[in-house]
PDB file of C-alpha atoms in Angstrom:
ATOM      1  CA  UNK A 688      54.463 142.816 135.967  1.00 56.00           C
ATOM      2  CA  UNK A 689      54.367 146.161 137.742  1.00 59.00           C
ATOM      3  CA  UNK A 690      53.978 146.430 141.241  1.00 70.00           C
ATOM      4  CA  UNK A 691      51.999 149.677 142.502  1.00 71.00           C
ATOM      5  CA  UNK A 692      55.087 150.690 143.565  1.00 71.00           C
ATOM      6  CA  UNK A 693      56.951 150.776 140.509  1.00 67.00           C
ATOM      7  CA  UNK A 694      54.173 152.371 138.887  1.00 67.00           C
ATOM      8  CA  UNK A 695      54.281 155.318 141.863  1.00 65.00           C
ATOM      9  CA  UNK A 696      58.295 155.324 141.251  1.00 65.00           C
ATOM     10  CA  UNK A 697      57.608 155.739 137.327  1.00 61.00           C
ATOM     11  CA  UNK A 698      55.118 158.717 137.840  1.00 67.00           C
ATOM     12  CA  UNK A 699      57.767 160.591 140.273  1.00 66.00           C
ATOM     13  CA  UNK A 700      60.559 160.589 137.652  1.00 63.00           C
ATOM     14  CA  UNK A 701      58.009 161.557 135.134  1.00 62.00           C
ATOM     15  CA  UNK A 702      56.986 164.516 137.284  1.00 58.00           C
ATOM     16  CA  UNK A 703      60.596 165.684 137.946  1.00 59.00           C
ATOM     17  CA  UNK A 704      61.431 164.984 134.098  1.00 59.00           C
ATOM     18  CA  UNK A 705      58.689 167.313 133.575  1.00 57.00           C
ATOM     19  CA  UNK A 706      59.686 170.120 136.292  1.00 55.00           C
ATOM     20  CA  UNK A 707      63.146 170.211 134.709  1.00 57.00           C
ATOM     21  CA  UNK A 708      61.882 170.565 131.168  1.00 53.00           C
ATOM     22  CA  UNK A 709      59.602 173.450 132.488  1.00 52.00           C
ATOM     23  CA  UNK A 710      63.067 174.906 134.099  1.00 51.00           C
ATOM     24  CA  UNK A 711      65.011 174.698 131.030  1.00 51.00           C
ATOM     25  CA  UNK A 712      62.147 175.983 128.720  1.00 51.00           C
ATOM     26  CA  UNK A 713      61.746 179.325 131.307  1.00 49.00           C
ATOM     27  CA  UNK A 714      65.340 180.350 130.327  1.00 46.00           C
ATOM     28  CA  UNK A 715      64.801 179.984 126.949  1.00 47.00           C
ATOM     29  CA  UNK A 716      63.843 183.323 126.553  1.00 44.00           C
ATOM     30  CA  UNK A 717      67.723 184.161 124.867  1.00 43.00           C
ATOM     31  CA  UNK A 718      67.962 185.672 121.559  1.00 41.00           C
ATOM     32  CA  UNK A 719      70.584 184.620 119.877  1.00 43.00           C
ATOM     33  CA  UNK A 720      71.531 185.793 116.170  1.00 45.00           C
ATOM     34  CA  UNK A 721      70.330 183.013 114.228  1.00 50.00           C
ATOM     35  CA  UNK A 722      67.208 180.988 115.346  1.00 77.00           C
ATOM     36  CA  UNK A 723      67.469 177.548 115.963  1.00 80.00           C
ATOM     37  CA  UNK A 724      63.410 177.186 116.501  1.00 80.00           C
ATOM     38  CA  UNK A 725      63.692 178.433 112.281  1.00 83.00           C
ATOM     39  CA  UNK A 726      64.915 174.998 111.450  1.00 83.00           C
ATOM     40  CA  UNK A 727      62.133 172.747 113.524  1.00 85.00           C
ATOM     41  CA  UNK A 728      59.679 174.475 111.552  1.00 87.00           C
ATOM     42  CA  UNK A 729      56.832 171.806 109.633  1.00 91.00           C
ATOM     43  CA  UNK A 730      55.194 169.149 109.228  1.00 96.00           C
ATOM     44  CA  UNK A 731      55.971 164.968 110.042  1.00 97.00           C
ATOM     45  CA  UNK A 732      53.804 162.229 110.389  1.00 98.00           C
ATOM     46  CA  UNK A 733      54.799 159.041 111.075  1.00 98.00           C
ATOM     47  CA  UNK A 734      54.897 155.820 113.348  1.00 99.00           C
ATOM     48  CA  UNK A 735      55.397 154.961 117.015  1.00 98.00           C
ATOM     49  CA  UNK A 736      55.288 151.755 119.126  1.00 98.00           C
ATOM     50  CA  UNK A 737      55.444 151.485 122.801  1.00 98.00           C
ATOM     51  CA  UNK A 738      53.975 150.103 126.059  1.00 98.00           C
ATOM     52  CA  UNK A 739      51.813 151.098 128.770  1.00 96.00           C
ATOM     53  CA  UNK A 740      53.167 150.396 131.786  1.00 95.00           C
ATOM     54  CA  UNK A 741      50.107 150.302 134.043  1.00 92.00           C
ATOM     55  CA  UNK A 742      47.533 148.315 131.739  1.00 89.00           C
ATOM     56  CA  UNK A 743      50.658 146.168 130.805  1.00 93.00           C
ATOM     57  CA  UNK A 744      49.758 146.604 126.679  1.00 95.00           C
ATOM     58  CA  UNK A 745      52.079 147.311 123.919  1.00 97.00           C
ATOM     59  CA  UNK A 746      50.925 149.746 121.356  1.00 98.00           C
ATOM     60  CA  UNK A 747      51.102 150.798 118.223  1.00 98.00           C
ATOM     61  CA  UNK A 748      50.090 153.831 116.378  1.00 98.00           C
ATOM     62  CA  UNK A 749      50.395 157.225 114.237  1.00 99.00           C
ATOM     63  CA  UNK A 750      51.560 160.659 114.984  1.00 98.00           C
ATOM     64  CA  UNK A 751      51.563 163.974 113.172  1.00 98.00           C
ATOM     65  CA  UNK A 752      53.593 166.973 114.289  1.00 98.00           C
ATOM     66  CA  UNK A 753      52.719 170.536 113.142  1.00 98.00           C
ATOM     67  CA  UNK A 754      55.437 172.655 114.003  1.00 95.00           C
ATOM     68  CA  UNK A 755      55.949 176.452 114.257  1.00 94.00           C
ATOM     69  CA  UNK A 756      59.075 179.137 115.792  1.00 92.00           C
ATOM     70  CA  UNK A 757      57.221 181.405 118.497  1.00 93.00           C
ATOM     71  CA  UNK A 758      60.750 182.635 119.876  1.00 91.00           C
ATOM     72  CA  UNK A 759      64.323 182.331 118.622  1.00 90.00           C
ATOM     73  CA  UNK A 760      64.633 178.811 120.667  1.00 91.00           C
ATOM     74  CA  UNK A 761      60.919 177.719 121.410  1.00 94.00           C
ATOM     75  CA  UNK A 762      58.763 176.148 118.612  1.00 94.00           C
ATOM     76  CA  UNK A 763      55.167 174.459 119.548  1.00 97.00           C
ATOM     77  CA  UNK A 764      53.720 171.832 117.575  1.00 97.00           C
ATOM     78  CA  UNK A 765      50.129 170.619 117.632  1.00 98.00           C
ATOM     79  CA  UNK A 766      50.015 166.755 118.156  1.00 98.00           C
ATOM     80  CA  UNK A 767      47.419 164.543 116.826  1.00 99.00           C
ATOM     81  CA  UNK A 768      48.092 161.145 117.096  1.00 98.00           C
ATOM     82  CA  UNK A 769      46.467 157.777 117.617  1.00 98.00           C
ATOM     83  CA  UNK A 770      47.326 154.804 119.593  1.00 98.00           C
ATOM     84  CA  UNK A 771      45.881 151.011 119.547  1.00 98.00           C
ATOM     85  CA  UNK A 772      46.704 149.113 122.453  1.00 96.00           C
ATOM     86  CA  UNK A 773      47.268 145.393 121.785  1.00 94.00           C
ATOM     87  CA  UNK A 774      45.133 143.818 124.494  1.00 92.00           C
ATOM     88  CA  UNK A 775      45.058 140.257 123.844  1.00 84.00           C
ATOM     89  CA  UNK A 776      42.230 137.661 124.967  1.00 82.00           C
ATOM     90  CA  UNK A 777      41.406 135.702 127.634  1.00 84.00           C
ATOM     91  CA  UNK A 778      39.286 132.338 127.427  1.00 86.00           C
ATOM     92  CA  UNK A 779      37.256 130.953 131.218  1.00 83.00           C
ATOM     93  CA  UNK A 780      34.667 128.268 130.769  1.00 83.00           C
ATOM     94  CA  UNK A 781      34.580 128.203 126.958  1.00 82.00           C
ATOM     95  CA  UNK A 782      33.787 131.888 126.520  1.00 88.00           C
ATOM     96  CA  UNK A 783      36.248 133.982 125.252  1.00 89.00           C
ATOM     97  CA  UNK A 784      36.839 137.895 126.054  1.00 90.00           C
ATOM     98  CA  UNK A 785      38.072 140.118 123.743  1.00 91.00           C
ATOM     99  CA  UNK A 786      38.723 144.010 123.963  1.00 92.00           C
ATOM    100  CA  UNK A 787      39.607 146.744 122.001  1.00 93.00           C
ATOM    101  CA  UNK A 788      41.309 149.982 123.376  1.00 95.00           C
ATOM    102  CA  UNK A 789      42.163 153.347 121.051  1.00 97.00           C
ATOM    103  CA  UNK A 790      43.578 156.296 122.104  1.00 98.00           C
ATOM    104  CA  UNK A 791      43.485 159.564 119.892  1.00 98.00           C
ATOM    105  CA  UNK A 792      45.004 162.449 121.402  1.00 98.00           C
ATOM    106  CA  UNK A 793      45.247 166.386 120.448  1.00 99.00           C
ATOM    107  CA  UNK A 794      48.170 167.452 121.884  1.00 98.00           C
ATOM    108  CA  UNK A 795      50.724 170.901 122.291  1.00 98.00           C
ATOM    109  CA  UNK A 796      54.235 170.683 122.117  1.00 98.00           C
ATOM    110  CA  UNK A 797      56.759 172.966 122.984  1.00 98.00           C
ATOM    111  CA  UNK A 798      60.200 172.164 121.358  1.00 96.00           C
ATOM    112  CA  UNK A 799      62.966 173.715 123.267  1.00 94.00           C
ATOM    113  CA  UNK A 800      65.616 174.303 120.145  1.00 89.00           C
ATOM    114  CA  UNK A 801      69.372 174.327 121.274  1.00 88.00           C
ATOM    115  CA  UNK A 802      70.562 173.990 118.250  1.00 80.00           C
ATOM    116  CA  UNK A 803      71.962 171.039 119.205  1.00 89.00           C
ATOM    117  CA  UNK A 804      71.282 166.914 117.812  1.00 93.00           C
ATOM    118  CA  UNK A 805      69.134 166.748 120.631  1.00 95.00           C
ATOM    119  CA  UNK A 806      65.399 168.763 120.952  1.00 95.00           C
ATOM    120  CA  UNK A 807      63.610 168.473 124.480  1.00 98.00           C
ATOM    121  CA  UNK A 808      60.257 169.089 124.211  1.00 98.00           C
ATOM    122  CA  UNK A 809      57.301 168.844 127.379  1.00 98.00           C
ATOM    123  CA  UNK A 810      53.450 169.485 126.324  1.00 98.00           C
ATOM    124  CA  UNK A 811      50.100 168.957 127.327  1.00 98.00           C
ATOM    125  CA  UNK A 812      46.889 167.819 125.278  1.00 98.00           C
ATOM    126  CA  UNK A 813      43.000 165.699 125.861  1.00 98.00           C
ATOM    127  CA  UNK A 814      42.562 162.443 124.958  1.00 98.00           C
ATOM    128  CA  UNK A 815      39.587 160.582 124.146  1.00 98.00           C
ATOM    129  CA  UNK A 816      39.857 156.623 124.968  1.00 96.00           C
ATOM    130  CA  UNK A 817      37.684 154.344 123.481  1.00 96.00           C
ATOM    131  CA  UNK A 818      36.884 150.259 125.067  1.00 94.00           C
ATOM    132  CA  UNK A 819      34.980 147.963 123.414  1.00 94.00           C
ATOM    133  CA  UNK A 820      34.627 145.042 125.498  1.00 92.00           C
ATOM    134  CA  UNK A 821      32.785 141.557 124.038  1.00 91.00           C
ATOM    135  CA  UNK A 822      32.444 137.987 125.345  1.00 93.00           C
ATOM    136  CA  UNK A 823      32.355 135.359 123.012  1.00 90.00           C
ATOM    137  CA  UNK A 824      30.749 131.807 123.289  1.00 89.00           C
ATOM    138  CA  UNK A 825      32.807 129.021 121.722  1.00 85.00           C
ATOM    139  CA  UNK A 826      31.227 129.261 118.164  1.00 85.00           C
ATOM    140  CA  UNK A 827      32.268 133.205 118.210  1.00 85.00           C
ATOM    141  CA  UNK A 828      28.861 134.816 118.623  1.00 88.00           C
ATOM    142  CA  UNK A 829      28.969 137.535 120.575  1.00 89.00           C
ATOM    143  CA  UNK A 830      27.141 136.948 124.200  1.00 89.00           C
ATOM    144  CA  UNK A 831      27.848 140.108 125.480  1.00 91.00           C
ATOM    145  CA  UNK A 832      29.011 142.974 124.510  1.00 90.00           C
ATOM    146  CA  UNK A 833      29.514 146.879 126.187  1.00 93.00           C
ATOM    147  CA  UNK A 834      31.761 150.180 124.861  1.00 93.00           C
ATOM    148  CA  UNK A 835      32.931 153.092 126.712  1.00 95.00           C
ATOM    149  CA  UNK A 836      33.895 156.605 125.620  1.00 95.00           C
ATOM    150  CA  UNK A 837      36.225 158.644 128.057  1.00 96.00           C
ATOM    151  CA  UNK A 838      37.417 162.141 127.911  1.00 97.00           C
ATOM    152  CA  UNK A 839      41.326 162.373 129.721  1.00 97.00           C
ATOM    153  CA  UNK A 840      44.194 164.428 129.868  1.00 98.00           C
ATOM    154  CA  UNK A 841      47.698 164.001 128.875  1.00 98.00           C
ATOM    155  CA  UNK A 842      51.175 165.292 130.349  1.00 98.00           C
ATOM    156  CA  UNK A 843      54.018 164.626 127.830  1.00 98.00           C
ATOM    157  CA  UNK A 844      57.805 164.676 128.066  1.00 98.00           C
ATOM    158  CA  UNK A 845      60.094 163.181 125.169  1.00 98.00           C
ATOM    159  CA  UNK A 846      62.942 164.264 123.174  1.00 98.00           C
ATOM    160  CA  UNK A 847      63.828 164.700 118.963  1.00 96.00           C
ATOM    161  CA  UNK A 848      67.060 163.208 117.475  1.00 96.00           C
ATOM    162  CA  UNK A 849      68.380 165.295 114.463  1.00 92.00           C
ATOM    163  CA  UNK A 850      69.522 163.074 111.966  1.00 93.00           C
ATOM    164  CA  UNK A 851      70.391 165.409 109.145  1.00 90.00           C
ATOM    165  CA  UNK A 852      68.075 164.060 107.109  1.00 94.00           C
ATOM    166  CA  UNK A 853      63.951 164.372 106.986  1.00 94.00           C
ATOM    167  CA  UNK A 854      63.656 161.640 108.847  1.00 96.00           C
ATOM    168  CA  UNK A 855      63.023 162.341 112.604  1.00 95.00           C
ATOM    169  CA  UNK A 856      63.543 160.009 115.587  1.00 98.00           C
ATOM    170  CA  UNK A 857      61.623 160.394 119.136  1.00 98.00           C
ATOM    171  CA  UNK A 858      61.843 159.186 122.399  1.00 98.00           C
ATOM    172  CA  UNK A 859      58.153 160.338 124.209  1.00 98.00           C
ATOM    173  CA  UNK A 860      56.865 159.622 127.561  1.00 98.00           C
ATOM    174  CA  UNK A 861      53.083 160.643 128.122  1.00 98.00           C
ATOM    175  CA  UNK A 862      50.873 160.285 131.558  1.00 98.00           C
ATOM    176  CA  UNK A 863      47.174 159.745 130.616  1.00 97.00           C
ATOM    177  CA  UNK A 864      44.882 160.865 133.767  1.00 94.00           C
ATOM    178  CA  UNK A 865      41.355 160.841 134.595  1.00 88.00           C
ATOM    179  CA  UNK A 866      40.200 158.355 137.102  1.00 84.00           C
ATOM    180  CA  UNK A 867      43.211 156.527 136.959  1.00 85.00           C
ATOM    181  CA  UNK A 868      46.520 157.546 135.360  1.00 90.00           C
ATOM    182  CA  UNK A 869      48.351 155.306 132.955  1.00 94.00           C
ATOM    183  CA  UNK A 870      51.922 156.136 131.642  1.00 97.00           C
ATOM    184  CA  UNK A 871      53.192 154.848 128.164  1.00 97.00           C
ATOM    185  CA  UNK A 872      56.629 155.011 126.754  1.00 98.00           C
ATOM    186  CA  UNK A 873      56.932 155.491 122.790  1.00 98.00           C
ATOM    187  CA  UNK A 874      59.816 155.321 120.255  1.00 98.00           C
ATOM    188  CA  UNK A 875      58.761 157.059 116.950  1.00 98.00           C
ATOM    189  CA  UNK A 876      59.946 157.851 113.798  1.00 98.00           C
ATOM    190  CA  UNK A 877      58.059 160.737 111.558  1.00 98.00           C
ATOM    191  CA  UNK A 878      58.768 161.661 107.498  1.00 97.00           C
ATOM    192  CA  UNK A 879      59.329 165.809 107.683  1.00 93.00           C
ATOM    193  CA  UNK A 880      57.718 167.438 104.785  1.00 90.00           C
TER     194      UNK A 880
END
């Protein structure tokens, strides 16, 4: 379990992470005679998994990049994607608690291409969470039962692996804030078509 603490520490290097990706993107601006962004150009959908450090959940889900060169080493995608958090149950006095937690997000991504294996990308994006909370008695009918719609926004850092081939690795870290901020760490893998 996190302390506070750790989750403060986990925010910082998140922030930093950010501020150098910003750094590296602002002298970017370098033509060079072939264009690296060219060849991130597209579409991918595919699969992720990761946990959320704060609410202590794993996750699964589905992402979609659409990509597009805007400079000789920048590309942007736009980022939908959806996340289910694996919650689990709790039980206290024969009534049982269930809860259900999605995440879909709309996000922008700007790929920094150095023509290189590795693509660094930092973006920025809303994302609408959605609880459904329910007590159960012990023959499963529902005693209680309240949802929740939230509008929050997201702060994303990660990085593409090149693999040669169409199918594209990520390493993604994303900071989810509105009352409270949560931070998630996903490995993906997306189909390029």
């Amino acid at each position: 379990m996190m302390t506070r603490d750790d989750r403060v520490n986990a925010k910082r290097m998140m922030a930093v992470a950010l501020a150098g990706c910003a750094l590296v993107m602002a002298s970017a601006g370098v033509a060079s005679a072939q264009d690296p962004a060219q060849k991130l150009q597209g579409n991918s959908v595919g699969v992720m998994a990761g946990y959320d450090f704060d609410r202590e959940f794993p996750l699964l889900g589905l992402d979609g990049r659409f990509t597009f060169a805007v400079a000789p080493q920048v590309a942007i995608s736009v980022n939908p994607a959806l996340s289910y958090f694996f919650t689990g149950s709790s039980e206290f006095l024969g009534a049982r608690s269930e809860t259900t937690l999605l995440q879909f997000d709309v996000n922008a991504l700007a790929h920094l291409a150095l023509d290189a294996v590795v693509t660094p990308y930092l973006g920025g994006g809303l994302a609408i969470i959605y609880v459904d909370s329910r007590v159960l008695n012990s023959n499963d009918e529902v005693i209680a039962s309240e949802d929740d719609t939230a509008v929050a926004g997201n702060l994303l850092v990660g990085a593409t692996f090149d693999t040669g081939s169409e199918l594209v690795p990520y390493l993604q870290g994303r900071l989810t804030f509105d009352e409270e901020s949560v931070f998630s760490v996903m490995v993906g893998l997306n189909y390029g078509f």
